[in-house]
Amino acid sequence: QKNKQKNKQKNKQKKTKANVESLDFISASTNKIKLKLIGITFLFIFLGGMLASVQLLPTYELKKRSQRDSINKNHELEFGSIPIWYLEQIVRPAKWYSLLVNRNKEFQEHPPVNQARTNEVEAHLYFGLIPIGLVFWSIWYSFKTKDSRSIIWIMIGLLFGLYTTGILLMVTKYLPGFQYFQGPGRYGIVTTLAVAMIAGLALDRFLARKFTKPKSIMLLIILLYSLYSCWSLSSDTDFLHSEFGGTHKYLLGSMTLNSSFWLFISFLSFLGMLAVLFFLSSQTDQSKQKGKMLISAAIILATFSEFWIISRNITFVTMVQDPPITHLSESPVKKFLAESDQPVRMWSPGANLTNVLGCSSIPVYLTFGPSVYFDEKWNMPHSENGLKDNPAQGQIHWLKNNGITHLLSYEPLNEKNWQMKLLWKGFDPVLNPAWARFREPIYLYRIENALGRAWLVDPTDSNRVLKNRTSKISKYHANEVQIEVEASKSSRLILADLKFPGWNVFVDGKQITQNSEDSATDTIFREVNLTPGKHQVVWKYQSESIYWGTILSLIALFILASIAHVAFWHPARLEKMVRLTDS
């Protein structure tokens, strides 16, 4: 009997030991799987970064030489934050998206944190009333059931929603990457993704579970509120249209979707929801399925209607029937500039626009570009009366020394004092409509004795232009500029294009290594010293950042393609490799 008891005790100990070992093995295996998953995740994040190297490395190179290298007046990190009070837009679109509301005035009176500047587009964050209703229900349901998937998306949505207000910038501005982008409000796209995921999961659960009257009534109320918002916004637009005329905001083809239309749609939706309730109250599975399909369709259509209307209210875009750009081939300014035998650089009153004419244009308009473009040297000396009077001190000198060959003006200039010749005046079908100058002409001048885009100077004094020396641009492409030069004595060739890493200069086929000490003055342009005689000077863009970025991207692409090849065409080999790593 004693032996039996001893044997029982031994067996119990063996079983306990075996169970403990089994649990330890399971725990160890689980930990190993978790470590593998974490390792694989970081591996593919690293490979993703490598794959993007062809873009990331040149962008980083530009950032180090741009106005975004540090926070300053040209790079306001807080610009585009969403004021906390304006988050009410999420649930009250009829109030905040109405055309009768002066949102920008509200932003000026009650700005975001740190008194940041913002506008209605930067501060826009909207998900649709039904999706946000599903999110509120999902938050309650997810924490009740401890659904980790929804909770993770809820935390992501809340985190980036908080970031849109600019509050977290006091911490994130010290983190790599976060100092690069302005407009915290734009991070709302991550919140929007999170809301979409949560709303999708919530709708899936909503439809999968048994429908009750409270659920149905709740959906009906949110749907009607959504349609009411559409009707309210449309009513305000109808009022403005009747008072001031013009094109109605809500046009779908030839049909105007006014407030009467949305009232009719609301009535039909109410009847549709009653039909849905009838289907759901039926005992047959087929009827219930039809009811759920109708609910899904109603949610999609109502949300789409909200987005369609709001996108026409919160925008800087004005839709026109005949865009000016379609008349580019008819532009007389473009035709005159095309007659020049050398590359044109034009000063114009409207930044950016004249670039469409196929020429370099000053002033530039960049929110992300080389910092020298924001230097005072790149701006024409200021004049109180613009260009109407005689040129201010230094203006003509500045124009010539920045490679300006032509000037565009809203008013006529004194040709003698400005040392210019009028080439054309009149109505340009591209520029005039874009500048809203439908009755006033514009004036195109050519600068007399302009230095052009390339000229020769004394090697010891870049301000002393050498006369009777020739420099002609024979080839001007995006990545290569070729210049034919003839000089009787030593000189310095200046090309009025921006210096930037990657631009290498070749004189008569031989690459010239340049040092910053070679420059007689601090200039933003490319330059090279030349000996007397005839030379062919070529500047080529051969960026090391693009070169190494391409190599890293190709390596990552090869690794990913190899993994995909083994995973899909040779899965047995992959399993064998996994077993070897396990052992």
Coordinates of C-alpha atoms in Angstrom, one line a residue:
Q1 CA 0.0 0.0 0.0
K2 CA 2.9 2.3 0.8
N3 CA 4.5 1.5 -2.5
K4 CA 1.2 2.2 -4.3
Q5 CA 1.0 5.6 -2.6
K6 CA 4.7 6.3 -3.5
N7 CA 4.1 5.3 -7.1
K8 CA 1.0 7.6 -7.3
Q9 CA 3.0 10.5 -5.9
K10 CA 5.8 9.9 -8.4
N11 CA 3.3 9.7 -11.3
K12 CA 1.7 13.0 -10.1
Q13 CA 5.1 14.7 -9.9
K14 CA 6.0 13.4 -13.4
K15 CA 2.7 14.7 -14.8
T16 CA 3.2 18.0 -13.1
K17 CA 6.7 18.3 -14.4
A18 CA 5.5 17.3 -17.9
N19 CA 2.8 19.9 -17.7
V20 CA 5.2 22.6 -16.6
E21 CA 7.7 21.6 -19.3
S22 CA 4.9 21.7 -21.8
L23 CA 3.7 25.1 -20.7
D24 CA 7.3 26.4 -20.7
F25 CA 7.7 25.0 -24.3
I26 CA 4.5 26.7 -25.4
S27 CA 5.5 29.9 -23.7
A28 CA 9.0 29.8 -25.3
S29 CA 7.5 29.0 -28.7
T30 CA 5.1 31.9 -28.4
N31 CA 7.9 34.3 -27.4
K32 CA 9.9 33.0 -30.3
I33 CA 7.0 33.6 -32.7
K34 CA 6.5 37.1 -31.3
L35 CA 10.2 37.9 -31.7
K36 CA 10.1 36.6 -35.3
L37 CA 7.1 38.7 -36.1
I38 CA 8.7 41.8 -34.7
G39 CA 12.0 41.0 -36.5
I40 CA 10.1 40.5 -39.8
T41 CA 8.1 43.7 -39.3
F42 CA 11.3 45.8 -38.8
L43 CA 13.0 44.1 -41.7
F44 CA 10.3 45.1 -44.1
I45 CA 10.1 48.6 -42.7
F46 CA 13.9 48.8 -43.3
L47 CA 13.5 47.4 -46.8
G48 CA 10.6 49.9 -47.5
G49 CA 12.9 52.8 -46.5
M50 CA 15.7 51.4 -48.8
L51 CA 13.2 51.1 -51.6
A52 CA 12.3 54.8 -51.3
S53 CA 16.0 55.8 -51.1
V54 CA 15.9 57.1 -54.7
Q55 CA 13.5 59.8 -53.5
L56 CA 14.5 60.1 -49.8
L57 CA 18.2 60.9 -50.3
P58 CA 17.8 63.7 -52.8
T59 CA 14.9 65.1 -50.8
Y60 CA 17.1 65.1 -47.6
E61 CA 19.9 66.8 -49.6
L62 CA 17.4 69.5 -50.7
K63 CA 16.1 69.9 -47.1
K64 CA 19.6 70.6 -45.8
R65 CA 19.8 73.6 -48.2
S66 CA 16.2 74.7 -47.9
Q67 CA 14.2 77.1 -45.7
R68 CA 12.9 74.0 -44.0
D69 CA 16.2 73.1 -42.5
S70 CA 15.2 75.1 -39.4
I71 CA 12.0 76.7 -38.0
N72 CA 11.9 80.3 -39.1
K73 CA 9.6 82.9 -40.7
N74 CA 9.7 81.1 -44.0
H75 CA 9.0 77.7 -42.4
E76 CA 6.2 78.0 -39.8
L77 CA 5.8 74.5 -38.4
E78 CA 2.4 75.4 -36.8
F79 CA 0.9 76.8 -40.0
G80 CA -2.2 74.9 -40.9
S81 CA -3.1 73.7 -37.4
I82 CA -6.8 73.0 -36.6
P83 CA -8.2 75.2 -33.8
I84 CA -9.6 73.0 -31.0
W85 CA -13.0 74.7 -31.2
Y86 CA -13.2 74.0 -34.9
L87 CA -13.3 70.3 -34.3
E88 CA -17.0 70.9 -33.8
Q89 CA -17.1 70.6 -37.7
I90 CA -17.1 66.9 -37.3
V91 CA -20.6 66.8 -35.9
R92 CA -22.0 70.2 -37.1
P93 CA -21.3 70.5 -40.8
A94 CA -24.4 72.6 -41.4
K95 CA -23.0 75.3 -39.2
W96 CA -19.3 75.4 -40.2
Y97 CA -19.4 74.5 -43.9
S98 CA -22.1 77.0 -44.8
L99 CA -21.1 79.6 -47.5
L100 CA -22.7 82.2 -45.2
V101 CA -20.0 81.6 -42.5
N102 CA -16.8 83.6 -42.7
R103 CA -14.5 80.8 -41.4
N104 CA -11.2 82.7 -42.0
K105 CA -12.4 85.6 -39.9
E106 CA -13.1 83.1 -37.1
F107 CA -9.6 81.7 -37.5
Q108 CA -8.1 85.2 -37.2
E109 CA -10.2 86.0 -34.0
H110 CA -9.7 82.6 -32.4
P111 CA -6.4 81.1 -33.9
P112 CA -5.0 77.7 -33.1
V113 CA -2.3 77.1 -30.5
N114 CA 0.7 79.4 -30.6
Q115 CA -1.3 81.9 -32.6
A116 CA -0.6 79.9 -35.7
R117 CA -2.0 80.9 -39.1
T118 CA -4.5 78.6 -40.8
N119 CA -7.2 78.5 -43.4
E120 CA -10.4 76.6 -44.2
V121 CA -8.7 74.0 -46.3
E122 CA -5.7 73.3 -44.0
A123 CA -8.1 73.1 -41.0
H124 CA -10.6 70.8 -42.7
L125 CA -11.3 67.5 -41.0
Y126 CA -14.6 65.7 -41.8
F127 CA -15.6 62.0 -41.9
G128 CA -19.3 62.0 -42.5
L129 CA -22.1 61.9 -39.9
I130 CA -23.0 58.2 -40.2
P131 CA -19.3 57.0 -40.0
I132 CA -18.7 59.2 -36.9
G133 CA -21.9 57.8 -35.4
L134 CA -20.6 54.2 -36.0
V135 CA -17.3 55.2 -34.5
F136 CA -19.0 56.4 -31.3
W137 CA -20.9 53.2 -31.1
S138 CA -17.7 51.2 -31.8
I139 CA -15.8 52.9 -29.0
W140 CA -18.4 51.8 -26.5
Y141 CA -18.6 48.3 -27.9
S142 CA -14.8 47.8 -28.4
F143 CA -13.9 48.6 -24.8
K144 CA -16.9 46.6 -23.5
T145 CA -15.7 43.5 -25.5
K146 CA -12.0 44.3 -25.3
D147 CA -11.6 44.1 -29.1
S148 CA -7.9 44.9 -29.6
R149 CA -8.2 45.6 -33.3
S150 CA -10.7 48.4 -32.9
I151 CA -8.9 49.8 -29.8
I152 CA -5.6 50.1 -31.7
W153 CA -7.3 52.1 -34.5
I154 CA -9.1 54.2 -31.9
M155 CA -5.8 55.1 -30.2
I156 CA -4.2 55.9 -33.6
G157 CA -7.2 58.1 -34.6
L158 CA -7.1 60.0 -31.3
L159 CA -3.3 60.4 -31.3
F160 CA -3.2 61.9 -34.9
G161 CA -6.5 63.8 -34.2
L162 CA -4.7 65.5 -31.3
Y163 CA -1.7 66.2 -33.5
T164 CA -3.8 68.1 -36.0
T165 CA -4.3 70.8 -33.3
G166 CA -0.6 71.5 -33.1
I167 CA -0.4 70.7 -29.4
L168 CA 2.1 67.9 -29.8
L169 CA 4.5 70.0 -31.9
M170 CA 6.3 71.2 -28.7
V171 CA 7.6 67.5 -28.5
T172 CA 7.5 66.2 -32.1
K173 CA 9.5 69.2 -33.5
Y174 CA 12.6 67.6 -31.9
L175 CA 12.0 64.2 -33.6
P176 CA 13.5 63.3 -37.0
G177 CA 11.1 64.0 -39.9
F178 CA 8.5 66.0 -38.0
Q179 CA 10.3 69.3 -38.5
Y180 CA 10.1 68.8 -42.2
F181 CA 6.3 69.2 -42.8
Q182 CA 4.1 72.2 -42.2
G183 CA 0.4 71.9 -41.6
P184 CA -0.4 69.6 -38.7
G185 CA -4.0 69.6 -39.9
R186 CA -2.9 67.4 -42.8
Y187 CA -2.1 64.6 -40.4
G188 CA -5.8 64.3 -40.1
I189 CA -5.6 62.0 -43.1
V190 CA -4.3 59.3 -40.7
T191 CA -7.3 60.1 -38.4
T192 CA -9.5 59.7 -41.4
L193 CA -8.0 56.3 -42.2
A194 CA -8.5 55.2 -38.6
V195 CA -12.2 56.4 -38.7
A196 CA -12.8 54.6 -42.0
M197 CA -11.4 51.3 -40.5
I198 CA -13.3 51.7 -37.2
A199 CA -16.6 52.6 -39.1
G200 CA -16.1 49.6 -41.4
L201 CA -15.6 47.2 -38.5
A202 CA -18.5 48.7 -36.6
L203 CA -20.9 48.4 -39.7
D204 CA -19.8 44.8 -40.1
R205 CA -20.7 44.0 -36.5
F206 CA -23.8 46.2 -36.7
L207 CA -25.1 44.2 -39.6
A208 CA -24.0 40.8 -38.4
R209 CA -25.8 41.1 -35.1
K210 CA -29.5 41.0 -34.5
F211 CA -31.3 44.2 -35.4
T212 CA -33.3 45.8 -32.7
K213 CA -35.7 48.8 -32.7
P214 CA -33.2 51.1 -30.8
K215 CA -30.5 50.3 -33.4
S216 CA -32.9 51.0 -36.3
I217 CA -34.2 54.3 -34.8
M218 CA -30.6 55.4 -34.1
L219 CA -29.6 54.8 -37.7
L220 CA -32.7 56.5 -39.0
I221 CA -32.0 59.6 -36.8
I222 CA -28.4 59.9 -38.0
L223 CA -29.4 59.4 -41.7
L224 CA -32.1 62.1 -41.5
Y225 CA -29.6 64.4 -39.7
S226 CA -27.1 63.8 -42.5
L227 CA -29.7 64.7 -45.2
Y228 CA -30.8 67.7 -43.1
S229 CA -27.2 69.0 -43.2
C230 CA -27.2 68.6 -47.0
W231 CA -30.5 70.5 -47.3
S232 CA -29.3 73.2 -44.9
L233 CA -26.0 73.8 -46.8
S234 CA -27.9 73.8 -50.1
S235 CA -30.4 76.3 -48.8
D236 CA -27.6 78.7 -47.9
T237 CA -26.2 78.3 -51.4
D238 CA -29.6 78.9 -53.0
F239 CA -29.9 82.1 -51.0
L240 CA -26.5 83.4 -52.2
H241 CA -27.3 82.4 -55.7
S242 CA -30.6 84.3 -55.7
E243 CA -29.0 87.4 -54.2
F244 CA -25.8 87.6 -56.2
G245 CA -26.3 85.3 -59.2
G246 CA -23.4 83.5 -60.8
T247 CA -23.0 79.7 -61.3
H248 CA -24.7 77.6 -58.7
K249 CA -22.3 75.6 -56.5
Y250 CA -24.2 72.3 -56.8
L251 CA -24.4 71.3 -60.4
L252 CA -24.4 67.7 -61.5
G253 CA -24.2 67.9 -65.3
S254 CA -27.1 70.1 -66.3
M255 CA -29.1 69.5 -63.1
T256 CA -29.0 71.9 -60.2
L257 CA -29.2 70.0 -56.8
N258 CA -30.9 72.8 -54.8
S259 CA -32.6 72.6 -51.4
S260 CA -35.9 71.3 -52.9
F261 CA -34.0 68.3 -54.4
W262 CA -32.5 67.5 -51.0
L263 CA -35.8 67.8 -49.3
F264 CA -37.3 65.4 -51.8
I265 CA -34.4 63.0 -51.2
S266 CA -34.9 63.2 -47.4
F267 CA -38.6 62.3 -47.8
L268 CA -37.7 59.3 -50.0
S269 CA -35.0 58.2 -47.5
F270 CA -37.6 58.3 -44.7
L271 CA -39.9 56.1 -46.6
G272 CA -36.9 53.9 -47.5
M273 CA -36.0 53.4 -43.9
L274 CA -39.6 52.5 -43.0
A275 CA -39.3 49.8 -45.7
V276 CA -36.0 48.7 -44.2
L277 CA -37.6 48.3 -40.7
F278 CA -40.4 46.2 -42.4
F279 CA -37.8 43.9 -43.9
L280 CA -35.9 43.6 -40.7
S281 CA -39.0 42.8 -38.7
S282 CA -39.7 39.9 -41.1
Q283 CA -39.0 36.4 -40.0
T284 CA -37.3 35.2 -43.2
D285 CA -33.6 35.5 -43.6
Q286 CA -34.0 36.7 -47.2
S287 CA -36.0 39.7 -46.1
K288 CA -33.5 40.5 -43.4
Q289 CA -30.6 40.3 -45.9
K290 CA -32.5 42.8 -48.2
G291 CA -33.0 45.1 -45.3
K292 CA -29.2 45.1 -44.4
M293 CA -28.3 45.7 -48.0
L294 CA -30.6 48.7 -48.1
I295 CA -29.1 50.1 -44.9
S296 CA -25.6 49.7 -46.4
A297 CA -26.7 51.5 -49.6
A298 CA -28.4 54.3 -47.6
I299 CA -25.2 54.9 -45.5
I300 CA -23.0 55.0 -48.6
L301 CA -25.3 57.4 -50.6
A302 CA -25.8 59.7 -47.6
T303 CA -22.1 59.9 -46.8
F304 CA -21.2 60.4 -50.5
S305 CA -23.8 63.2 -50.7
E306 CA -22.2 65.0 -47.7
F307 CA -18.8 64.8 -49.2
W308 CA -20.0 65.9 -52.6
I309 CA -21.6 69.1 -51.2
I310 CA -18.9 69.9 -48.6
S311 CA -16.1 69.5 -51.2
R312 CA -17.7 72.3 -53.2
N313 CA -17.8 74.6 -50.2
I314 CA -14.4 74.0 -48.6
T315 CA -12.0 74.6 -51.5
F316 CA -9.8 77.2 -53.1
V317 CA -10.6 75.8 -56.6
T318 CA -13.1 77.7 -58.8
M319 CA -14.5 75.5 -61.6
V320 CA -14.6 77.4 -64.9
Q321 CA -16.0 76.3 -68.2
D322 CA -13.1 77.6 -70.3
P323 CA -9.8 77.3 -68.4
P324 CA -7.1 79.8 -69.6
I325 CA -4.5 77.0 -69.9
T326 CA -6.3 75.5 -72.9
H327 CA -5.4 78.7 -74.8
L328 CA -1.6 78.3 -74.2
S329 CA -0.9 77.8 -77.9
E330 CA -2.6 81.2 -78.6
S331 CA -0.6 83.2 -76.1
P332 CA 1.1 86.1 -77.9
V333 CA 3.6 86.5 -74.9
K334 CA 4.6 82.9 -75.4
K335 CA 5.2 83.5 -79.1
F336 CA 7.4 86.5 -78.5
L337 CA 9.5 84.7 -75.9
A338 CA 9.9 81.7 -78.3
E339 CA 11.6 84.0 -80.8
S340 CA 14.6 84.6 -78.5
D341 CA 17.7 82.7 -79.5
Q342 CA 18.8 82.4 -75.9
P343 CA 17.0 81.0 -72.8
V344 CA 14.6 83.5 -71.4
R345 CA 14.2 84.6 -67.7
M346 CA 11.3 86.9 -67.1
W347 CA 10.3 89.1 -64.2
S348 CA 6.5 89.1 -63.8
P349 CA 4.0 90.4 -61.3
G350 CA 2.4 87.0 -60.7
A351 CA 4.7 84.4 -59.2
N352 CA 4.7 80.9 -60.8
L353 CA 2.1 81.5 -63.5
T354 CA 4.4 82.6 -66.3
N355 CA 6.5 79.4 -66.0
V356 CA 3.7 77.8 -68.2
L357 CA 5.1 79.9 -71.0
G358 CA 8.2 77.8 -71.1
C359 CA 10.6 80.2 -69.5
S360 CA 12.3 80.8 -66.2
S361 CA 10.3 83.2 -64.1
I362 CA 11.0 85.5 -61.1
P363 CA 9.8 85.9 -58.4
V364 CA 9.5 82.2 -57.6
Y365 CA 6.7 80.9 -55.3
L366 CA 7.9 77.9 -53.3
T367 CA 6.9 76.5 -49.9
F368 CA 9.8 74.1 -50.2
G369 CA 12.9 75.1 -52.1
P370 CA 16.5 76.2 -51.9
S371 CA 16.8 78.8 -49.1
V372 CA 18.6 81.3 -51.4
Y373 CA 15.2 81.9 -53.2
F374 CA 14.1 83.5 -49.9
D375 CA 17.2 85.7 -49.7
E376 CA 16.8 89.4 -50.2
K377 CA 19.4 89.1 -53.1
W378 CA 16.8 87.1 -55.1
N379 CA 14.1 89.9 -54.7
M380 CA 14.0 93.0 -56.7
P381 CA 14.8 96.2 -54.7
H382 CA 11.6 97.6 -53.3
S383 CA 9.8 100.6 -54.8
E384 CA 6.9 102.4 -53.2
N385 CA 5.0 102.8 -56.4
G386 CA 5.8 99.5 -58.0
L387 CA 7.0 99.9 -61.6
K388 CA 4.9 103.0 -62.5
D389 CA 7.6 105.6 -61.8
N390 CA 11.3 105.7 -62.7
P391 CA 13.3 102.7 -61.5
A392 CA 14.4 102.7 -57.9
Q393 CA 18.0 102.6 -57.0
G394 CA 19.6 99.3 -58.0
Q395 CA 16.6 97.9 -59.8
I396 CA 18.1 97.9 -63.3
H397 CA 21.4 96.6 -62.0
W398 CA 19.5 93.8 -60.1
L399 CA 17.5 92.8 -63.2
K400 CA 20.6 92.5 -65.4
N401 CA 22.7 90.7 -62.8
N402 CA 20.1 88.1 -62.2
G403 CA 19.9 87.1 -65.8
I404 CA 16.5 88.8 -66.5
T405 CA 16.0 89.2 -70.2
H406 CA 12.3 90.3 -70.3
L407 CA 9.8 92.0 -68.0
L408 CA 6.0 91.8 -67.8
S409 CA 4.1 94.7 -66.4
Y410 CA 0.5 95.7 -65.6
E411 CA 1.2 99.3 -66.6
P412 CA 3.3 101.0 -69.3
L413 CA 6.9 101.9 -68.4
N414 CA 9.2 104.7 -69.4
E415 CA 11.3 102.8 -71.9
K416 CA 14.2 105.2 -71.8
N417 CA 14.6 105.3 -68.1
W418 CA 14.0 101.6 -67.7
Q419 CA 16.4 100.8 -70.6
M420 CA 13.8 98.5 -72.1
K421 CA 11.9 98.1 -75.4
L422 CA 8.2 97.4 -75.6
L423 CA 7.6 94.2 -77.6
W424 CA 3.9 93.8 -77.2
K425 CA 0.9 95.0 -75.3
G426 CA -2.7 93.7 -75.2
F427 CA -4.9 90.8 -74.0
D428 CA -3.2 87.5 -73.5
P429 CA -5.8 84.6 -73.4
V430 CA -3.7 82.8 -70.7
L431 CA -2.4 85.5 -68.4
N432 CA -5.2 88.1 -68.4
P433 CA -8.0 85.7 -67.3
A434 CA -5.7 84.1 -64.8
W435 CA -4.9 87.5 -63.3
A436 CA -8.6 88.6 -63.6
R437 CA -7.5 91.5 -66.0
F438 CA -10.4 91.2 -68.4
R439 CA -10.3 94.9 -69.6
E440 CA -6.8 96.1 -68.8
P441 CA -3.9 95.2 -71.1
I442 CA -0.5 93.8 -70.0
Y443 CA 2.9 94.9 -71.3
L444 CA 5.9 92.8 -72.4
Y445 CA 9.3 94.5 -72.5
R446 CA 12.7 93.3 -73.5
I447 CA 15.7 94.6 -71.5
E448 CA 18.2 96.4 -73.7
N449 CA 21.8 95.2 -73.4
A450 CA 20.7 92.4 -71.1
L451 CA 23.6 90.2 -69.9
G452 CA 21.4 87.2 -70.6
R453 CA 21.8 83.9 -68.8
A454 CA 25.5 83.6 -69.3
W455 CA 28.2 86.3 -69.4
L456 CA 32.0 86.8 -68.8
V457 CA 33.5 88.9 -65.9
D458 CA 36.9 89.8 -64.6
P459 CA 38.2 86.8 -62.5
T460 CA 39.1 89.2 -59.7
D461 CA 35.9 91.2 -59.8
S462 CA 32.6 89.6 -60.7
N463 CA 30.9 93.0 -60.9
R464 CA 33.1 94.0 -63.8
V465 CA 31.6 92.6 -67.0
L466 CA 34.1 92.0 -69.9
K467 CA 33.0 93.6 -73.1
N468 CA 33.9 92.2 -76.6
R469 CA 33.8 88.7 -75.2
T470 CA 31.3 86.1 -76.4
S471 CA 29.4 83.5 -74.5
K472 CA 26.5 81.7 -76.2
I473 CA 24.3 79.0 -74.8
S474 CA 24.1 76.3 -77.5
K475 CA 22.2 73.7 -75.5
Y476 CA 19.9 74.2 -72.6
H477 CA 18.2 71.1 -71.1
A478 CA 17.0 70.2 -67.6
N479 CA 20.1 68.2 -66.7
E480 CA 22.7 69.8 -69.1
V481 CA 23.7 73.2 -70.2
Q482 CA 26.3 73.8 -73.0
I483 CA 28.0 77.2 -73.6
E484 CA 30.4 78.2 -76.4
V485 CA 32.9 80.8 -75.1
E486 CA 35.5 83.0 -76.8
A487 CA 37.8 85.2 -74.7
S488 CA 41.1 87.0 -75.4
K489 CA 42.2 86.9 -71.8
S490 CA 41.5 85.1 -68.6
S491 CA 37.9 85.5 -67.5
R492 CA 35.2 84.0 -65.3
L493 CA 32.1 82.6 -66.9
I494 CA 28.9 83.1 -64.9
L495 CA 25.7 81.1 -65.7
A496 CA 22.7 82.7 -64.0
D497 CA 21.4 79.4 -62.8
L498 CA 21.4 78.3 -59.1
K499 CA 24.4 76.5 -57.7
F500 CA 23.4 73.2 -56.2
P501 CA 25.2 69.9 -55.3
G502 CA 25.4 67.6 -58.3
W503 CA 26.1 70.2 -61.0
N504 CA 29.6 69.4 -62.3
V505 CA 31.3 71.6 -64.9
F506 CA 33.4 70.4 -67.8
V507 CA 35.7 72.7 -69.8
D508 CA 36.6 71.2 -73.2
G509 CA 35.6 67.8 -72.0
K510 CA 37.7 67.9 -68.8
Q511 CA 36.0 68.1 -65.4
I512 CA 37.0 71.1 -63.3
T513 CA 37.1 70.8 -59.6
Q514 CA 35.9 73.9 -57.9
N515 CA 36.5 75.4 -54.5
S516 CA 34.5 78.0 -52.7
E517 CA 37.7 80.1 -52.5
D518 CA 37.7 80.4 -56.3
S519 CA 34.8 82.8 -56.2
A520 CA 35.6 86.5 -56.1
T521 CA 32.2 87.3 -54.6
D522 CA 29.6 85.4 -52.7
T523 CA 27.2 84.5 -55.6
I524 CA 24.3 82.1 -55.9
F525 CA 25.0 81.3 -59.5
R526 CA 27.3 78.7 -61.2
E527 CA 30.7 80.0 -62.3
V528 CA 34.0 78.7 -63.6
N529 CA 37.4 80.3 -64.4
L530 CA 38.6 80.2 -68.0
T531 CA 41.9 80.7 -69.8
P532 CA 42.2 82.8 -73.0
G533 CA 40.8 81.3 -76.2
K534 CA 37.8 79.3 -77.4
H535 CA 36.1 76.9 -75.0
Q536 CA 33.2 74.6 -74.7
V537 CA 31.8 74.7 -71.2
V538 CA 29.2 72.1 -70.1
W539 CA 27.4 71.9 -66.8
K540 CA 25.9 68.4 -66.1
Y541 CA 23.7 67.3 -63.3
Q542 CA 25.3 64.2 -61.8
S543 CA 23.8 63.9 -58.4
E544 CA 25.5 61.5 -55.9
S545 CA 22.3 61.4 -53.8
I546 CA 20.3 60.2 -56.8
Y547 CA 23.1 57.7 -57.7
W548 CA 23.4 56.1 -54.3
G549 CA 19.6 56.3 -53.8
T550 CA 19.1 54.4 -57.0
I551 CA 21.6 51.7 -56.0
L552 CA 19.9 51.3 -52.5
S553 CA 16.4 51.2 -54.1
L554 CA 17.5 48.5 -56.6
I555 CA 19.1 46.4 -53.9
A556 CA 15.9 46.6 -51.8
L557 CA 13.8 45.8 -54.9
F558 CA 16.0 42.7 -55.7
I559 CA 15.7 41.4 -52.1
L560 CA 11.9 41.9 -52.0
A561 CA 11.6 40.3 -55.4
S562 CA 13.7 37.3 -54.3
I563 CA 11.6 36.9 -51.1
A564 CA 8.4 37.1 -53.2
H565 CA 9.8 34.6 -55.7
V566 CA 10.6 32.0 -53.0
A567 CA 7.3 32.6 -51.1
F568 CA 5.1 32.2 -54.1
W569 CA 6.9 29.8 -56.5
H570 CA 9.0 27.7 -54.0
P571 CA 7.1 27.7 -50.7
A572 CA 8.7 24.4 -49.7
R573 CA 12.2 26.0 -49.6
L574 CA 10.9 28.8 -47.5
E575 CA 9.4 26.2 -45.0
K576 CA 12.8 24.4 -44.9
M577 CA 14.6 27.7 -44.2
V578 CA 12.2 28.4 -41.4
R579 CA 12.8 25.0 -39.8
L580 CA 16.6 25.5 -40.0
T581 CA 16.3 28.8 -38.2
D582 CA 14.0 27.2 -35.6
S583 CA 16.6 24.4 -35.0

